[in-house]
mmCIF file of C-alpha atoms in Angstrom:
data_model
loop_
_atom_site.group_PDB
_atom_site.id
_atom_site.type_symbol
_atom_site.label_atom_id
_atom_site.label_comp_id
_atom_site.label_asym_id
_atom_site.label_seq_id
_atom_site.Cartn_x
_atom_site.Cartn_y
_atom_site.Cartn_z
ATOM 1 C CA MET A 1 14.029 18.731 -18.575
ATOM 2 C CA LYS A 2 17.048 20.701 -16.945
ATOM 3 C CA THR A 3 17.029 20.550 -13.015
ATOM 4 C CA HIS A 4 17.394 23.174 -10.535
ATOM 5 C CA SER A 5 19.710 22.738 -7.490
ATOM 6 C CA LYS A 6 17.995 26.343 -6.601
ATOM 7 C CA ARG A 7 14.168 27.382 -5.446
ATOM 8 C CA ILE A 8 13.788 31.124 -5.055
ATOM 9 C CA VAL A 9 10.655 32.590 -4.453
ATOM 10 C CA VAL A 10 10.845 36.442 -5.429
ATOM 11 C CA LYS A 11 7.245 38.789 -4.344
ATOM 12 C CA ILE A 12 6.378 41.506 -6.587
ATOM 13 C CA GLY A 13 5.284 44.121 -4.795
ATOM 14 C CA THR A 14 2.107 46.673 -5.404
ATOM 15 C CA ASN A 15 4.484 50.083 -5.342
ATOM 16 C CA VAL A 16 7.645 47.601 -7.456
ATOM 17 C CA MET A 17 5.360 47.210 -10.722
ATOM 18 C CA THR A 18 3.080 50.343 -10.739
ATOM 19 C CA ASN A 19 3.330 54.230 -11.631
ATOM 20 C CA LYS A 20 2.370 57.336 -10.476
ATOM 21 C CA ASP A 21 -1.069 57.127 -12.045
ATOM 22 C CA ASN A 22 -1.193 53.505 -10.216
ATOM 23 C CA ARG A 23 -1.201 51.172 -13.618
ATOM 24 C CA ILE A 24 1.121 48.745 -14.152
ATOM 25 C CA VAL A 25 4.250 49.283 -16.217
ATOM 26 C CA VAL A 26 4.766 46.638 -18.519
ATOM 27 C CA PRO A 27 8.399 47.343 -18.472
ATOM 28 C CA ILE A 28 9.502 46.724 -14.839
ATOM 29 C CA LEU A 29 7.197 42.900 -15.791
ATOM 30 C CA LYS A 30 9.846 41.947 -18.849
ATOM 31 C CA ARG A 31 12.651 43.075 -16.669
ATOM 32 C CA ILE A 32 10.994 40.823 -13.608
ATOM 33 C CA VAL A 33 11.373 37.720 -16.170
ATOM 34 C CA ASP A 34 13.939 37.979 -18.134
ATOM 35 C CA GLN A 35 15.785 38.416 -14.617
ATOM 36 C CA VAL A 36 14.036 35.144 -13.713
ATOM 37 C CA ALA A 37 14.787 33.784 -17.244
ATOM 38 C CA ARG A 38 18.369 34.137 -17.293
ATOM 39 C CA LEU A 39 18.443 32.110 -13.203
ATOM 40 C CA TYR A 40 17.219 28.963 -15.086
ATOM 41 C CA GLU A 41 19.997 29.185 -16.831
ATOM 42 C CA GLU A 42 21.441 28.597 -13.710
ATOM 43 C CA ASP A 43 19.744 26.415 -12.261
ATOM 44 C CA VAL A 44 17.558 29.393 -9.778
ATOM 45 C CA MET A 45 14.023 27.962 -10.052
ATOM 46 C CA THR A 46 12.079 31.137 -9.665
ATOM 47 C CA VAL A 47 8.263 30.831 -8.141
ATOM 48 C CA LEU A 48 6.461 33.816 -8.424
ATOM 49 C CA ILE A 49 4.128 36.035 -5.827
ATOM 50 C CA SER A 50 1.968 38.513 -7.727
ATOM 51 C CA SER A 51 0.249 41.570 -6.954
ATOM 52 C CA GLY A 52 -1.606 43.584 -9.842
ATOM 53 C CA SER A 53 -4.443 41.999 -10.146
ATOM 54 C CA VAL A 54 -7.249 44.230 -8.394
ATOM 55 C CA ILE A 55 -5.155 47.460 -10.715
ATOM 56 C CA ALA A 56 -4.939 45.895 -13.422
ATOM 57 C CA GLY A 57 -8.508 45.291 -13.001
ATOM 58 C CA LYS A 58 -9.065 49.083 -12.341
ATOM 59 C CA GLU A 59 -7.544 48.597 -15.636
ATOM 60 C CA VAL A 60 -10.411 47.578 -17.543
ATOM 61 C CA LEU A 61 -13.196 47.585 -16.000
ATOM 62 C CA ASP A 62 -14.127 51.810 -14.448
ATOM 63 C CA ASP A 63 -15.766 52.769 -11.596
ATOM 64 C CA ASN A 64 -19.301 53.952 -12.693
ATOM 65 C CA GLU A 65 -19.678 49.888 -14.444
ATOM 66 C CA ILE A 66 -19.462 48.842 -11.331
ATOM 67 C CA ASP A 67 -20.580 51.834 -9.551
ATOM 68 C CA THR A 68 -24.270 50.107 -8.644
ATOM 69 C CA ILE A 69 -21.921 47.918 -5.877
ATOM 70 C CA ASP A 70 -21.769 49.374 -2.666
ATOM 71 C CA ASN A 71 -19.494 46.334 -0.804
ATOM 72 C CA ALA A 72 -16.289 47.608 -1.149
ATOM 73 C CA ALA A 73 -15.042 44.264 -0.358
ATOM 74 C CA GLN A 74 -16.979 42.338 -2.953
ATOM 75 C CA ARG A 75 -15.533 45.492 -5.321
ATOM 76 C CA ARG A 76 -12.920 44.096 -5.000
ATOM 77 C CA GLN A 77 -12.796 40.131 -5.516
ATOM 78 C CA VAL A 78 -15.384 41.913 -9.167
ATOM 79 C CA TYR A 79 -11.528 44.148 -10.109
ATOM 80 C CA SER A 80 -9.838 41.219 -8.596
ATOM 81 C CA ALA A 81 -11.496 38.438 -10.980
ATOM 82 C CA VAL A 82 -11.890 40.703 -13.736
ATOM 83 C CA GLY A 83 -7.383 42.591 -13.556
ATOM 84 C CA GLN A 84 -6.402 38.384 -13.200
ATOM 85 C CA PRO A 85 -6.041 37.439 -16.717
ATOM 86 C CA ARG A 86 -5.333 39.780 -17.552
ATOM 87 C CA MET A 87 -2.406 39.972 -15.023
ATOM 88 C CA MET A 88 -1.111 36.656 -16.108
ATOM 89 C CA ARG A 89 -1.712 37.893 -20.205
ATOM 90 C CA HIS A 90 0.896 40.213 -19.252
ATOM 91 C CA TYR A 91 3.382 36.951 -17.879
ATOM 92 C CA TYR A 92 1.563 34.373 -20.527
ATOM 93 C CA SER A 93 2.983 37.144 -23.543
ATOM 94 C CA ILE A 94 6.380 38.061 -22.016
ATOM 95 C CA PHE A 95 7.787 34.717 -20.259
ATOM 96 C CA HIS A 96 6.684 33.167 -25.003
ATOM 97 C CA ASP A 97 9.272 35.450 -25.127
ATOM 98 C CA TYR A 98 11.765 33.687 -22.880
ATOM 99 C CA GLY A 99 10.254 31.034 -24.755
ATOM 100 C CA MET A 100 9.236 29.395 -22.044
ATOM 101 C CA ARG A 101 5.826 28.846 -19.701
ATOM 102 C CA CYS A 102 4.456 29.949 -16.867
ATOM 103 C CA ALA A 103 1.180 28.738 -14.869
ATOM 104 C CA GLN A 104 -1.013 30.822 -12.972
ATOM 105 C CA VAL A 105 -1.112 28.901 -9.048
ATOM 106 C CA LEU A 106 -4.354 30.834 -6.533
ATOM 107 C CA ALA A 107 -4.782 30.258 -3.027
ATOM 108 C CA THR A 108 -6.719 30.850 -0.281
ATOM 109 C CA LYS A 109 -5.268 30.568 3.399
ATOM 110 C CA ARG A 110 -6.949 27.180 4.060
ATOM 111 C CA ASP A 111 -5.532 25.871 1.050
ATOM 112 C CA PHE A 112 -1.735 25.510 3.800
ATOM 113 C CA ASP A 113 -3.602 23.782 6.753
ATOM 114 C CA PHE A 114 -2.530 20.495 7.140
ATOM 115 C CA GLY A 115 -4.115 17.898 5.563
ATOM 116 C CA ARG A 116 -5.429 17.495 1.769
ATOM 117 C CA HIS A 117 -5.077 20.874 0.634
ATOM 118 C CA ARG A 118 -1.714 21.113 1.477
ATOM 119 C CA ASP A 119 -0.784 18.153 -0.067
ATOM 120 C CA ASN A 120 -2.611 19.275 -3.322
ATOM 121 C CA MET A 121 -0.592 22.465 -3.130
ATOM 122 C CA ILE A 122 2.653 20.888 -2.741
ATOM 123 C CA ASN A 123 2.146 18.414 -5.608
ATOM 124 C CA CYS A 124 0.789 21.867 -7.823
ATOM 125 C CA TYR A 125 4.434 23.207 -7.157
ATOM 126 C CA GLU A 126 6.239 20.578 -7.002
ATOM 127 C CA GLY A 127 4.787 18.865 -10.585
ATOM 128 C CA LEU A 128 5.464 22.742 -12.186
ATOM 129 C CA LEU A 129 8.602 23.272 -10.929
ATOM 130 C CA GLY A 130 9.513 19.840 -12.099
ATOM 131 C CA GLN A 131 8.295 19.989 -16.205
ATOM 132 C CA GLY A 132 10.528 24.090 -15.895
ATOM 133 C CA ILE A 133 6.962 26.272 -16.028
ATOM 134 C CA ILE A 134 7.457 28.588 -13.304
ATOM 135 C CA PRO A 135 5.064 29.067 -10.810
ATOM 136 C CA ILE A 136 2.682 32.384 -10.543
ATOM 137 C CA ALA A 137 1.245 32.656 -6.796
ATOM 138 C CA ASN A 138 -1.587 35.146 -6.115
ATOM 139 C CA GLU A 139 -4.857 35.094 -3.439
ATOM 140 C CA ASP A 140 -8.085 34.068 -4.407
ATOM 141 C CA ASP A 141 -9.061 37.398 -4.025
ATOM 142 C CA ALA A 142 -12.574 36.462 -6.912
ATOM 143 C CA VAL A 143 -13.278 34.069 -3.021
ATOM 144 C CA SER A 144 -11.034 34.896 -0.255
ATOM 145 C CA LEU A 145 -12.587 36.936 2.448
ATOM 146 C CA SER A 146 -12.720 37.559 6.400
ATOM 147 C CA MET A 147 -10.902 34.343 8.263
ATOM 148 C CA SER A 148 -9.597 32.874 4.052
ATOM 149 C CA MET A 149 -7.460 36.168 3.489
ATOM 150 C CA PHE A 150 -3.931 36.235 3.748
ATOM 151 C CA SER A 151 -2.930 39.662 5.810
ATOM 152 C CA ASP A 152 -1.196 40.829 2.628
ATOM 153 C CA ASN A 153 0.191 38.713 -0.524
ATOM 154 C CA ASP A 154 4.090 39.727 2.099
ATOM 155 C CA GLU A 155 2.099 36.289 4.118
ATOM 156 C CA LEU A 156 1.692 34.830 1.275
ATOM 157 C CA ALA A 157 5.081 34.640 -0.386
ATOM 158 C CA SER A 158 5.887 33.316 3.021
ATOM 159 C CA LEU A 159 3.978 30.206 3.085
ATOM 160 C CA VAL A 160 4.551 29.598 -0.531
ATOM 161 C CA ALA A 161 8.714 29.908 0.325
ATOM 162 C CA GLU A 162 7.967 27.147 3.135
ATOM 163 C CA LEU A 163 5.687 25.080 0.824
ATOM 164 C CA VAL A 164 8.388 24.519 -1.795
ATOM 165 C CA ASP A 165 11.580 24.371 0.616
ATOM 166 C CA ALA A 166 12.813 27.825 -1.275
ATOM 167 C CA ASP A 167 17.078 28.030 -1.067
ATOM 168 C CA ALA A 168 15.916 32.004 -0.155
ATOM 169 C CA LEU A 169 12.642 34.401 0.115
ATOM 170 C CA ILE A 170 12.931 37.432 -1.717
ATOM 171 C CA LEU A 171 10.130 40.907 -0.953
ATOM 172 C CA LEU A 172 9.971 43.202 -3.538
ATOM 173 C CA THR A 173 9.053 46.713 -2.584
ATOM 174 C CA ASP A 174 9.906 50.332 -4.278
ATOM 175 C CA THR A 175 12.275 50.735 -1.505
ATOM 176 C CA ASP A 176 16.042 49.816 -0.799
ATOM 177 C CA GLY A 177 15.637 48.574 2.185
ATOM 178 C CA ILE A 178 15.239 48.980 6.344
ATOM 179 C CA PHE A 179 16.630 52.021 6.917
ATOM 180 C CA ASP A 180 17.818 53.076 10.542
ATOM 181 C CA GLY A 181 15.708 56.604 9.651
ATOM 182 C CA HIS A 182 13.083 57.598 7.229
ATOM 183 C CA PRO A 183 13.589 57.037 3.905
ATOM 184 C CA ASP A 184 14.168 60.096 2.180
ATOM 185 C CA HIS A 185 16.289 61.650 4.561
ATOM 186 C CA ASP A 186 19.502 62.035 3.002
ATOM 187 C CA ASP A 187 21.164 60.343 7.086
ATOM 188 C CA SER A 188 19.397 57.860 6.421
ATOM 189 C CA ASN A 189 21.035 54.701 5.658
ATOM 190 C CA VAL A 190 19.424 51.370 4.232
ATOM 191 C CA ILE A 191 20.560 47.971 7.210
ATOM 192 C CA LYS A 192 22.308 45.634 5.497
ATOM 193 C CA SER A 193 21.580 43.179 7.806
ATOM 194 C CA VAL A 194 18.993 42.209 11.017
ATOM 195 C CA SER A 195 18.522 39.058 12.577
ATOM 196 C CA THR A 196 16.501 37.153 14.379
ATOM 197 C CA ASP A 197 16.895 38.205 17.386
ATOM 198 C CA GLN A 198 17.068 41.756 16.691
ATOM 199 C CA GLU A 199 15.049 44.967 16.766
ATOM 200 C CA VAL A 200 14.394 47.659 14.493
ATOM 201 C CA GLU A 201 11.149 47.714 14.863
ATOM 202 C CA GLN A 202 11.748 51.219 16.035
ATOM 203 C CA PHE A 203 12.488 52.053 12.364
ATOM 204 C CA ILE A 204 9.892 50.807 11.137
ATOM 205 C CA GLN A 205 7.186 52.500 11.878
ATOM 206 C CA GLU A 206 8.462 55.321 11.424
ATOM 207 C CA SER A 207 9.163 54.403 7.637
ATOM 208 C CA ASP A 208 6.485 51.815 7.036
ATOM 209 C CA LYS A 209 3.446 52.785 4.089
ATOM 210 C CA LYS A 210 0.817 50.610 2.467
ATOM 211 C CA GLU A 211 1.115 49.103 -0.981
ATOM 212 C CA GLY A 212 -0.726 51.468 -3.029
ATOM 213 C CA GLU A 213 -4.186 49.297 -3.865
ATOM 214 C CA GLY A 214 -2.026 46.469 -1.747
ATOM 215 C CA ARG A 215 -2.547 45.760 2.100
ATOM 216 C CA GLY A 216 1.368 45.667 2.665
ATOM 217 C CA GLY A 217 3.674 47.332 4.410
ATOM 218 C CA MET A 218 7.569 47.505 5.566
ATOM 219 C CA GLU A 219 5.487 46.149 9.295
ATOM 220 C CA SER A 220 4.172 43.018 7.290
ATOM 221 C CA LYS A 221 6.894 42.621 5.446
ATOM 222 C CA ILE A 222 9.442 42.340 8.809
ATOM 223 C CA ASN A 223 6.847 40.548 10.520
ATOM 224 C CA VAL A 224 6.845 38.596 7.476
ATOM 225 C CA ALA A 225 10.822 38.045 6.612
ATOM 226 C CA LYS A 226 11.684 37.371 10.510
ATOM 227 C CA GLY A 227 9.213 34.123 10.734
ATOM 228 C CA ALA A 228 10.408 32.261 7.234
ATOM 229 C CA ALA A 229 14.629 33.670 8.393
ATOM 230 C CA SER A 230 13.126 31.559 11.802
ATOM 231 C CA LYS A 231 12.477 28.174 9.973
ATOM 232 C CA ASP A 232 15.602 28.656 8.338
ATOM 233 C CA ILE A 233 14.818 30.099 4.917
ATOM 234 C CA VAL A 234 17.041 33.217 4.421
ATOM 235 C CA THR A 235 15.141 35.909 3.293
ATOM 236 C CA TYR A 236 16.108 39.781 2.062
ATOM 237 C CA ILE A 237 13.635 43.326 0.745
ATOM 238 C CA ALA A 238 15.195 45.043 -1.721
ATOM 239 C CA ASN A 239 14.221 47.493 -4.240
ATOM 240 C CA GLY A 240 12.434 45.593 -7.277
ATOM 241 C CA LYS A 241 12.975 48.986 -9.590
ATOM 242 C CA ARG A 242 16.522 48.679 -9.347
ATOM 243 C CA GLU A 243 18.298 46.790 -12.070
ATOM 244 C CA ASP A 244 19.187 42.665 -11.452
ATOM 245 C CA VAL A 245 18.154 43.275 -8.068
ATOM 246 C CA ILE A 246 16.572 39.596 -8.068
ATOM 247 C CA ILE A 247 20.372 38.309 -9.604
ATOM 248 C CA ASP A 248 22.350 40.421 -7.014
ATOM 249 C CA ILE A 249 20.527 39.655 -4.637
ATOM 250 C CA VAL A 250 21.085 35.906 -5.922
ATOM 251 C CA HIS A 251 24.708 36.182 -6.717
ATOM 252 C CA GLY A 252 25.501 37.273 -2.545
ATOM 253 C CA LYS A 253 25.817 40.341 -3.483
ATOM 254 C CA ASP A 254 24.948 43.484 -1.174
ATOM 255 C CA VAL A 255 21.985 45.422 -1.564
ATOM 256 C CA GLY A 256 18.071 45.901 0.260
ATOM 257 C CA THR A 257 18.719 44.255 3.740
ATOM 258 C CA ARG A 258 19.028 40.591 4.550
ATOM 259 C CA ILE A 259 16.673 38.864 7.478
ATOM 260 C CA TYR A 260 18.714 35.592 9.086
ATOM 261 C CA LYS A 261 18.179 33.102 11.888
ATOM 262 C CA GLU A 262 20.816 34.426 14.455
ATOM 263 C CA ASP A 263 22.675 31.281 14.600
ATOM 264 C CA GLU A 264 23.436 31.138 10.739
#
């Protein structure tokens, strides 16, 4: 079994993996997995944090099929519970083509509280990573409500990165990083690096948007990124639809926005 000298956590946002019709784009998942497989051969082990379960559930269940469920939270639970197997079927099939194995790890926020639950999570991740199995984490939407919910998968990604002692956290979205203005304006540019002490909130407020069916946005990402960076996990916000974006970041290329601790 190959031993890996580096670990990264990669969060794939809803807007990365869906098209304008709000459906999962499998070729994008294949490009992500291809990069994970190539990094595996470079002694880099990846943990994926994958959105998409609710969207996948909606591909299976028509709204009319659950129109008797009036509660929005319950509808989300049903979509997620149905969509999780569909998402994992995509991942299992793609990783299988590379001769690799993957595993699903679902969690609620309370699982990261210090104690037995957290210890169990650590044991699970260490067991999978030690065997060269790619963990694919997501919030357990089927049972996660109110106080046990993450603010979004960005928060989950940062907690997993800390749990597995990751060397880097990569938050993939559908923009090239944090801009110094609105991303659609020609005179706006990507801010290449941000320290944990630097104020960029004025730019975030102007360009923020949510992650489709997800709960995240750029404001969430920068808050999570600064939090992770303050714990010595260098964090990147980058465009997940860009060719070889994960590879380029790991190889030190100038891609996306890098968030780092001031004393690095």
